[in-house]
GROMACS .gro file of C-alpha atoms in nm:
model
  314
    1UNK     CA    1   6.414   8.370  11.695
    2UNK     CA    2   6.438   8.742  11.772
    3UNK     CA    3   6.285   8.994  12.029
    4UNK     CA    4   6.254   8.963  12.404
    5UNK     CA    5   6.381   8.676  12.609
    6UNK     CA    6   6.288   8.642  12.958
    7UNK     CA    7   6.583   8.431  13.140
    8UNK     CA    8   6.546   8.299  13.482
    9UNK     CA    9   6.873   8.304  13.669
   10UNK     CA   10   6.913   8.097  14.001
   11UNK     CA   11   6.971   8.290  14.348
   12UNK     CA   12   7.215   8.127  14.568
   13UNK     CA   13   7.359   8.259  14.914
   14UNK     CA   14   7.716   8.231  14.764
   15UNK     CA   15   7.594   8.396  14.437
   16UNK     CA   16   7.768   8.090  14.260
   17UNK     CA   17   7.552   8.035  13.961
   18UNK     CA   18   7.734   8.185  13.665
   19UNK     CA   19   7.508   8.156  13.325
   20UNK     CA   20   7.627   7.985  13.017
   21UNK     CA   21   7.420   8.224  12.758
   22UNK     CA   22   7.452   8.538  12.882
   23UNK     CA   23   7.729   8.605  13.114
   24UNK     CA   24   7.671   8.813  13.467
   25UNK     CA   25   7.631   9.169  13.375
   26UNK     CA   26   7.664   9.175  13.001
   27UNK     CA   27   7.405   9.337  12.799
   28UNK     CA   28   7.493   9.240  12.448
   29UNK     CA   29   7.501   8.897  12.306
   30UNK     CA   30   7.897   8.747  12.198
   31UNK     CA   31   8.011   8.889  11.867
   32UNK     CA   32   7.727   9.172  11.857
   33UNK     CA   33   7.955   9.435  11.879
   34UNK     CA   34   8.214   9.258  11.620
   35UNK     CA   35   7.912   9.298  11.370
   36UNK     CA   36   7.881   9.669  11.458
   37UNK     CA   37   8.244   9.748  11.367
   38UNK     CA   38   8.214   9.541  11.054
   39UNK     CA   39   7.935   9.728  10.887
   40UNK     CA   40   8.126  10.024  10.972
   41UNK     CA   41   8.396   9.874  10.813
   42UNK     CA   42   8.190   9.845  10.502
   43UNK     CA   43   8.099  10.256  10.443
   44UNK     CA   44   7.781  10.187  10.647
   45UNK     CA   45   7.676  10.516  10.832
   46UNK     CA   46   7.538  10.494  11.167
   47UNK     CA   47   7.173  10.518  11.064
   48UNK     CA   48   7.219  10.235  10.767
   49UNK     CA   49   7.360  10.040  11.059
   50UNK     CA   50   7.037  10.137  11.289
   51UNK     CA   51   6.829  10.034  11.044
   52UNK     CA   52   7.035   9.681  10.910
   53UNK     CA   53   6.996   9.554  11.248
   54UNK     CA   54   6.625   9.656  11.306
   55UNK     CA   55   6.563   9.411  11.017
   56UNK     CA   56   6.804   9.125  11.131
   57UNK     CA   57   6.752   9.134  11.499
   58UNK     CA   58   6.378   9.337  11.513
   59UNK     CA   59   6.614   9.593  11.767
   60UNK     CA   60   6.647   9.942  11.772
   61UNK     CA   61   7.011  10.025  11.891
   62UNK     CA   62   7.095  10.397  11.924
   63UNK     CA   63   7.329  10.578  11.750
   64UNK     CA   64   7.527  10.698  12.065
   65UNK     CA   65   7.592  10.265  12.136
   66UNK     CA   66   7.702  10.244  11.750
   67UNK     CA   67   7.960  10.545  11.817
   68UNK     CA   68   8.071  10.385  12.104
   69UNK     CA   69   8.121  10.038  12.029
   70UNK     CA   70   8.312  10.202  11.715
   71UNK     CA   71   8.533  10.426  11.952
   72UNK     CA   72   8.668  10.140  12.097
   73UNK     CA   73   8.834  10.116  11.774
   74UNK     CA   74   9.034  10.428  11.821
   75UNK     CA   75   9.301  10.283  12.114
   76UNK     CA   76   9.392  10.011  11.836
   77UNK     CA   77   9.489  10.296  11.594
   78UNK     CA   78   9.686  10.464  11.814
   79UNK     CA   79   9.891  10.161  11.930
   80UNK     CA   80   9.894  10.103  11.565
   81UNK     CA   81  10.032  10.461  11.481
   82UNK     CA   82  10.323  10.411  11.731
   83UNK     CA   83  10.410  10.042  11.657
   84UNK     CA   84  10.817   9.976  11.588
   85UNK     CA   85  10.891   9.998  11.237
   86UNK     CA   86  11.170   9.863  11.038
   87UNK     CA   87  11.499  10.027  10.998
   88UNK     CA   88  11.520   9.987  10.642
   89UNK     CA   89  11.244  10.046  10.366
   90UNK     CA   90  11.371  10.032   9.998
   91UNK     CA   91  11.057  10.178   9.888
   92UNK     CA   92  10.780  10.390  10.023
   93UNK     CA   93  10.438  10.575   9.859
   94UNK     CA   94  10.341  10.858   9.968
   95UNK     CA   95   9.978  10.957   9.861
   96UNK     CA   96   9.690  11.141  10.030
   97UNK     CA   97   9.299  11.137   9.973
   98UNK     CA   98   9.096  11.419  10.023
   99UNK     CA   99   8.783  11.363  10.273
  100UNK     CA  100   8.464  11.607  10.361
  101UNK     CA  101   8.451  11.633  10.717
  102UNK     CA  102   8.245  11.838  10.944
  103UNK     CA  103   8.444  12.071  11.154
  104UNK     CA  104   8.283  12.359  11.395
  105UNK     CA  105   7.945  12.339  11.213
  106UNK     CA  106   8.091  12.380  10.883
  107UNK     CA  107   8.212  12.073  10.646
  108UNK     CA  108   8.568  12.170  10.534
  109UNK     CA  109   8.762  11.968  10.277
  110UNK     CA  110   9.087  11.757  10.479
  111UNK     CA  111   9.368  11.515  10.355
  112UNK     CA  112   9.440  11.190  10.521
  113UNK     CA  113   9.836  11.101  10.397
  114UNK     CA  114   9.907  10.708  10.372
  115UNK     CA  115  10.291  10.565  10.360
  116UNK     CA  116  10.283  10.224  10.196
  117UNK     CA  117  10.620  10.062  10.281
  118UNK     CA  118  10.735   9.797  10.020
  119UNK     CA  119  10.970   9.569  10.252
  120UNK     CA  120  11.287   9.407  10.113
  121UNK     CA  121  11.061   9.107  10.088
  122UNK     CA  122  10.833   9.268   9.848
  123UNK     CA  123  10.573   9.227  10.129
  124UNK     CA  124  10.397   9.583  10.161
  125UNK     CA  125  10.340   9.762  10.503
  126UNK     CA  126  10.073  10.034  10.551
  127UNK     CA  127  10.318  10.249  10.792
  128UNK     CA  128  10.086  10.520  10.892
  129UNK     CA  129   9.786  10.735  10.868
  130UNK     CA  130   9.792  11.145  10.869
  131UNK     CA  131   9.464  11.362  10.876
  132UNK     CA  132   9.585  11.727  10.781
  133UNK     CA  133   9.392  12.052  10.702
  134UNK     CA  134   9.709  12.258  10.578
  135UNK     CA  135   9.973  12.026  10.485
  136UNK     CA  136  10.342  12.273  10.509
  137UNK     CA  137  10.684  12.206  10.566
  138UNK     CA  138  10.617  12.174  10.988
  139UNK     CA  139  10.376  11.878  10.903
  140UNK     CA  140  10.628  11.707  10.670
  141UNK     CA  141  10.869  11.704  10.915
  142UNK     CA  142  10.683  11.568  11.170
  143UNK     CA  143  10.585  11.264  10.984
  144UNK     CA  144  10.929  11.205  10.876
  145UNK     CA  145  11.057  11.231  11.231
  146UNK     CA  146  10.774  11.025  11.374
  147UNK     CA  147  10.849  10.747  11.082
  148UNK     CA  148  11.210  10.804  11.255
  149UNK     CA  149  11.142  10.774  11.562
  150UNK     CA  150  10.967  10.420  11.527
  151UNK     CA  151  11.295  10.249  11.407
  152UNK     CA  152  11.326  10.356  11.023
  153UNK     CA  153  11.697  10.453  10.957
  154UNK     CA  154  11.660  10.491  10.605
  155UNK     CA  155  11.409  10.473  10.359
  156UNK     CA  156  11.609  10.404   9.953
  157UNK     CA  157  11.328  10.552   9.719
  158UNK     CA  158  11.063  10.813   9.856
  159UNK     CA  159  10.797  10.856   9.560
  160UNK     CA  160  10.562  11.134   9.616
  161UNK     CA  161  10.306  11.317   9.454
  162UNK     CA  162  10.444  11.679   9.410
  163UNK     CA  163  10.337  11.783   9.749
  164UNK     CA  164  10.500  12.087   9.833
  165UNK     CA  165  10.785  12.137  10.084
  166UNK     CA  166  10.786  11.715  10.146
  167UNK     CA  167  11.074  11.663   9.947
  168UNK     CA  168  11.271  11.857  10.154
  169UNK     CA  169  11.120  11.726  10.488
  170UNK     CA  170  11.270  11.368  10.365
  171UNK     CA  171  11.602  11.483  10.276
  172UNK     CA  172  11.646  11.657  10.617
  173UNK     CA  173  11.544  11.375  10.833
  174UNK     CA  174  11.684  11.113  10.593
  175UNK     CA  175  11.927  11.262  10.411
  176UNK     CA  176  12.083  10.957  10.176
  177UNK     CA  177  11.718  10.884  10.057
  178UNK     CA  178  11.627  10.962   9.691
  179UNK     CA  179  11.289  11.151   9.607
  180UNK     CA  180  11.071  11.025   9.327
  181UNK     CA  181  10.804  11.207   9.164
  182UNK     CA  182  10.510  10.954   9.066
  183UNK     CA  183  10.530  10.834   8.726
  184UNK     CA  184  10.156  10.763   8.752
  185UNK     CA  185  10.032  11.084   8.877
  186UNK     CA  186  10.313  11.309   8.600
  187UNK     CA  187  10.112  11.085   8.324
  188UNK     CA  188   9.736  11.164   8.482
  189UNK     CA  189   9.891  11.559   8.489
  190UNK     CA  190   9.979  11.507   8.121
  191UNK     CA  191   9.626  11.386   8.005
  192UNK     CA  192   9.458  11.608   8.163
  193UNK     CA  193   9.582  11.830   7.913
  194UNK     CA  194   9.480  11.612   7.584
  195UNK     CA  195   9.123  11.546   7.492
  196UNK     CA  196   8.978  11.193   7.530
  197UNK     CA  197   9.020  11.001   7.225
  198UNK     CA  198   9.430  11.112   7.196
  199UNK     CA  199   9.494  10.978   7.563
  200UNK     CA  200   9.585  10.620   7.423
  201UNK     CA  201   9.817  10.803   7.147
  202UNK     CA  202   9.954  10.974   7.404
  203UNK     CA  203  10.021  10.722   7.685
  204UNK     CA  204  10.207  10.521   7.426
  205UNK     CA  205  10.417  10.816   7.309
  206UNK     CA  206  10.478  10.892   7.642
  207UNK     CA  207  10.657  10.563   7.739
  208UNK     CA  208  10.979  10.609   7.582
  209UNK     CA  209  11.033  10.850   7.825
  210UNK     CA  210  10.986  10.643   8.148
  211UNK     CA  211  11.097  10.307   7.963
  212UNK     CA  212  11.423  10.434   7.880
  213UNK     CA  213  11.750  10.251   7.988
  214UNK     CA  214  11.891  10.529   8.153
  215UNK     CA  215  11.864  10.918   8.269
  216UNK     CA  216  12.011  11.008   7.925
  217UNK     CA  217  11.831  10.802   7.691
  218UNK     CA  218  11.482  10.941   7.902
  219UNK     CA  219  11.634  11.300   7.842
  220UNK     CA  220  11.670  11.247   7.485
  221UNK     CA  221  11.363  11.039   7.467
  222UNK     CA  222  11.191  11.369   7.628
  223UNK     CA  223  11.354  11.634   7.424
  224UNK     CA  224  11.235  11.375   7.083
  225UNK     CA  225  10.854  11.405   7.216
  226UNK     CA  226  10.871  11.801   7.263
  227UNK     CA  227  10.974  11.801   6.878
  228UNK     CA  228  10.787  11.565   6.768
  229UNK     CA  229  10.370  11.594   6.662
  230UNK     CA  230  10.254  11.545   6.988
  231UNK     CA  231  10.501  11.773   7.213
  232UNK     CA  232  10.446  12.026   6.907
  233UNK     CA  233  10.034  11.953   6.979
  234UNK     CA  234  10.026  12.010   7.353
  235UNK     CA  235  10.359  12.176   7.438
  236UNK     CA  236  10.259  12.213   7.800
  237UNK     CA  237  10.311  11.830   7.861
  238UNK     CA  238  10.669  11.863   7.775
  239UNK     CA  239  10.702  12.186   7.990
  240UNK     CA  240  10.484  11.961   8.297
  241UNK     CA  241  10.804  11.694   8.253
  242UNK     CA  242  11.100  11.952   8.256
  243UNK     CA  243  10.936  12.072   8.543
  244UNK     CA  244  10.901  11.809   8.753
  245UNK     CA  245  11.262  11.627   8.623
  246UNK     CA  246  11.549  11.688   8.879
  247UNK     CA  247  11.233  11.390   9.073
  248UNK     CA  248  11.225  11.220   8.802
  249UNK     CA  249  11.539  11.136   8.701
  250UNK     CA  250  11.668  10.943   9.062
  251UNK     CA  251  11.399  10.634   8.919
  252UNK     CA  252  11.650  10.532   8.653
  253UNK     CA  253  11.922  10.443   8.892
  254UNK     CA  254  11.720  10.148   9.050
  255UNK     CA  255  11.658   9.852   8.892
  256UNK     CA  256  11.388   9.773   8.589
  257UNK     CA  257  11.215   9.536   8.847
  258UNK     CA  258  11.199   9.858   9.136
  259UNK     CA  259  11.116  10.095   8.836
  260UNK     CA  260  10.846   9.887   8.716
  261UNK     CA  261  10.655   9.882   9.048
  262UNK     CA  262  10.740  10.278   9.084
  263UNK     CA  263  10.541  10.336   8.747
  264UNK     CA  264  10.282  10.088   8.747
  265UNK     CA  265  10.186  10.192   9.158
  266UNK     CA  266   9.945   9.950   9.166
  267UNK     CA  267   9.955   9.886   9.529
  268UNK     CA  268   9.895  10.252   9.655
  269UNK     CA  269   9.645  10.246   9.363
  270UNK     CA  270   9.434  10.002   9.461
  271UNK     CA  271   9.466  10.043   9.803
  272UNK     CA  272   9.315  10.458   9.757
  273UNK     CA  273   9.056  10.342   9.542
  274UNK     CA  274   8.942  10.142   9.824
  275UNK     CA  275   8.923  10.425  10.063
  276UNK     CA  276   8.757  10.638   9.799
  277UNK     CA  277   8.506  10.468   9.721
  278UNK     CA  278   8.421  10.448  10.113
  279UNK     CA  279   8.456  10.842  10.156
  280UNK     CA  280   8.240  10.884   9.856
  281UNK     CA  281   7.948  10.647  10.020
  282UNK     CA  282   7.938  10.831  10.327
  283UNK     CA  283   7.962  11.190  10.165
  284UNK     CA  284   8.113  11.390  10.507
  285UNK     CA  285   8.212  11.263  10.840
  286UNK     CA  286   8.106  11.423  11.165
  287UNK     CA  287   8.495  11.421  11.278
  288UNK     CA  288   8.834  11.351  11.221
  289UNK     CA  289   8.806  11.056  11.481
  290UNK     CA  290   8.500  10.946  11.241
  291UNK     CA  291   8.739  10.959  10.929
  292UNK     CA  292   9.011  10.778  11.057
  293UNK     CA  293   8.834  10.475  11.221
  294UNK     CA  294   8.670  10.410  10.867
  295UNK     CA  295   8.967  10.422  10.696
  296UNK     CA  296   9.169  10.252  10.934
  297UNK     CA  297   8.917   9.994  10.932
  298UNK     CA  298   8.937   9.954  10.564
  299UNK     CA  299   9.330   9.918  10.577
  300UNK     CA  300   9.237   9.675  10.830
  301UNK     CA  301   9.018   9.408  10.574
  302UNK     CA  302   9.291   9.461  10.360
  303UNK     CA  303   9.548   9.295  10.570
  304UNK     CA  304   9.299   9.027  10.668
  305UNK     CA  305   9.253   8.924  10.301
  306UNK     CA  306   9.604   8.944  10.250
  307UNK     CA  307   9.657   9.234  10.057
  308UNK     CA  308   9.865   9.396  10.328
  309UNK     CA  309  10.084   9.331  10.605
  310UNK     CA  310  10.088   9.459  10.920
  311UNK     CA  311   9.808   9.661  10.963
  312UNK     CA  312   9.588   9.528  11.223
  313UNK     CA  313   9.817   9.661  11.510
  314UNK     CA  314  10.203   9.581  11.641
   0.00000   0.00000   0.00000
């Protein structure tokens, strides 16, 4: 069933004969190099992947064939990267990870930014990928103008994760779009200044504030916590919130049904935990190029099984 195959192929004056098995010229069986990219897909490193198909196949394939069978990958992300996008988004994540990778012989730590697009059909939309060493203002702007510049107009609620100078890089190249702060990630900021058995306590007390009808009912839901046991307990939770509430307070002007997906985030959620746990198994990538076929690859079984739209190209 596996190993060497001698075939005998006809020679004809008119070179005619075209085989059914193994076409003229091709050197690797139909679907081989599908297989490649989808253990790739799955976190495998290149020598895992050596070594899965030395036990299915009994072949040794090199790790320069993986790479490039795995390159070919690359031209899809890049028509992916520049594919139209819609003009209007009423809600978009922004979220980074960080990943290891290996960069003139020394392995430096790098972000790669995701968008996640909610569409007005609730459908979401992974809209890009960024890999970054020193995210600044110059970088936020040229995501926002190259989210532009493939058809978005206007984008209702931008929720981000306190990144410096972004903010500002939305409201310059959409200026009518509102700036969130995540909920999620302001409540991971306030436990990590609790110890583990009040988290629950705190969670709950914590609620009021993002539950509340309205901006003023959160304000004086916020100023009731600072007085009360726990805001007396750990008053740098309460300082955390006043600093981060000029984005915070644009959430309450959407609806509960908007604001409930805003504070729950468990779409960008899951989808990061995803691509952690894949940059975790693999530890440090030789190269950007390395880092972003993975993940794009990931983003790409997500769309297959339904979890996203619109990932797998234009």
């Amino acid at each position: 069933e596996t190993g060497t195959m001698a075939i005998d192929v006809p020679r004809d004056r008119q070179a005619s004969f075209d085989p059914q098995l193994i076409a003229k010229y091709q050197r690797r069986f139909p679907g081989f190099d599908d297989k490649i990219v989808s253990m790739y897909a799955r976190g495998m490193s290149t020598r895992e992947i050596t070594g899965h198909l030395r036990d299915l196949y009994g072949i040794d394939v090199s790790p320069d064939l993986i790479s490039t069978v795995t390159d070919a990958v690359l031209d899809e992300v890049a028509a992916w990267q520049q594919r139209p996008l819609d003009p209007i988004y009423p809600l978009v994540f922004f979220d980074a990870i960080r990943v290891k990778i290996r960069d003139e012989g020394m392995v430096r730590n790098k972000a790669i930014h995701i968008a996640l697009g909610v569409r007005a059909d609730g459908a979401k939309e992974v809209l890009g990928l960024w890999l970054e060493q020193n995210e600044g203002a110059k970088f936020w702007l040229r995501v926002m103008n190259e989210l532009k510049n493939r058809g978005t107009e206007d984008i209702l609620l931008a929720v981000v994760d306190g990144l410096k100078g972004f903010p500002e890089a939305i409201t310059a190249v959409l200026p009518e779009t509102a700036v969130q702060t995540c909920i999620v990630h302001l409540l991971r900021n306030s436990m990590d200044f609790v110890s583990w058995k009040d988290r629950k306590g705190l969670a709950t007390a914590l609620k009021d504030i993002y539950r509340a009808t309205d901006a003023d009912a959160a304000e004086t839901a916020l100023t009731a916590f600072e007085a009360g046991s726990w805001g007396q307990r750990y008053p740098a939770i309460g300082q955390c919130w006043r600093r981060a509430w000029s984005e915070v307070i644009p959430f309450f002007a959407f609806p509960d049904e908007v604001r409930r997906i805003v504070y729950t985030t468990n779409a960008i959620e899951a989808l990061n935990s995803k691509l952690r746990r894949a940059v975790r198994a693999r530890g440090h990538f030789p190269s950007d190029d390395a880092a972003t076929k993975l993940l794009y690859l990931i983003l790409n079984r997500s769309q297959k099984s339904g979890k996203c739209r619109h990932v797998s190209g234009p």
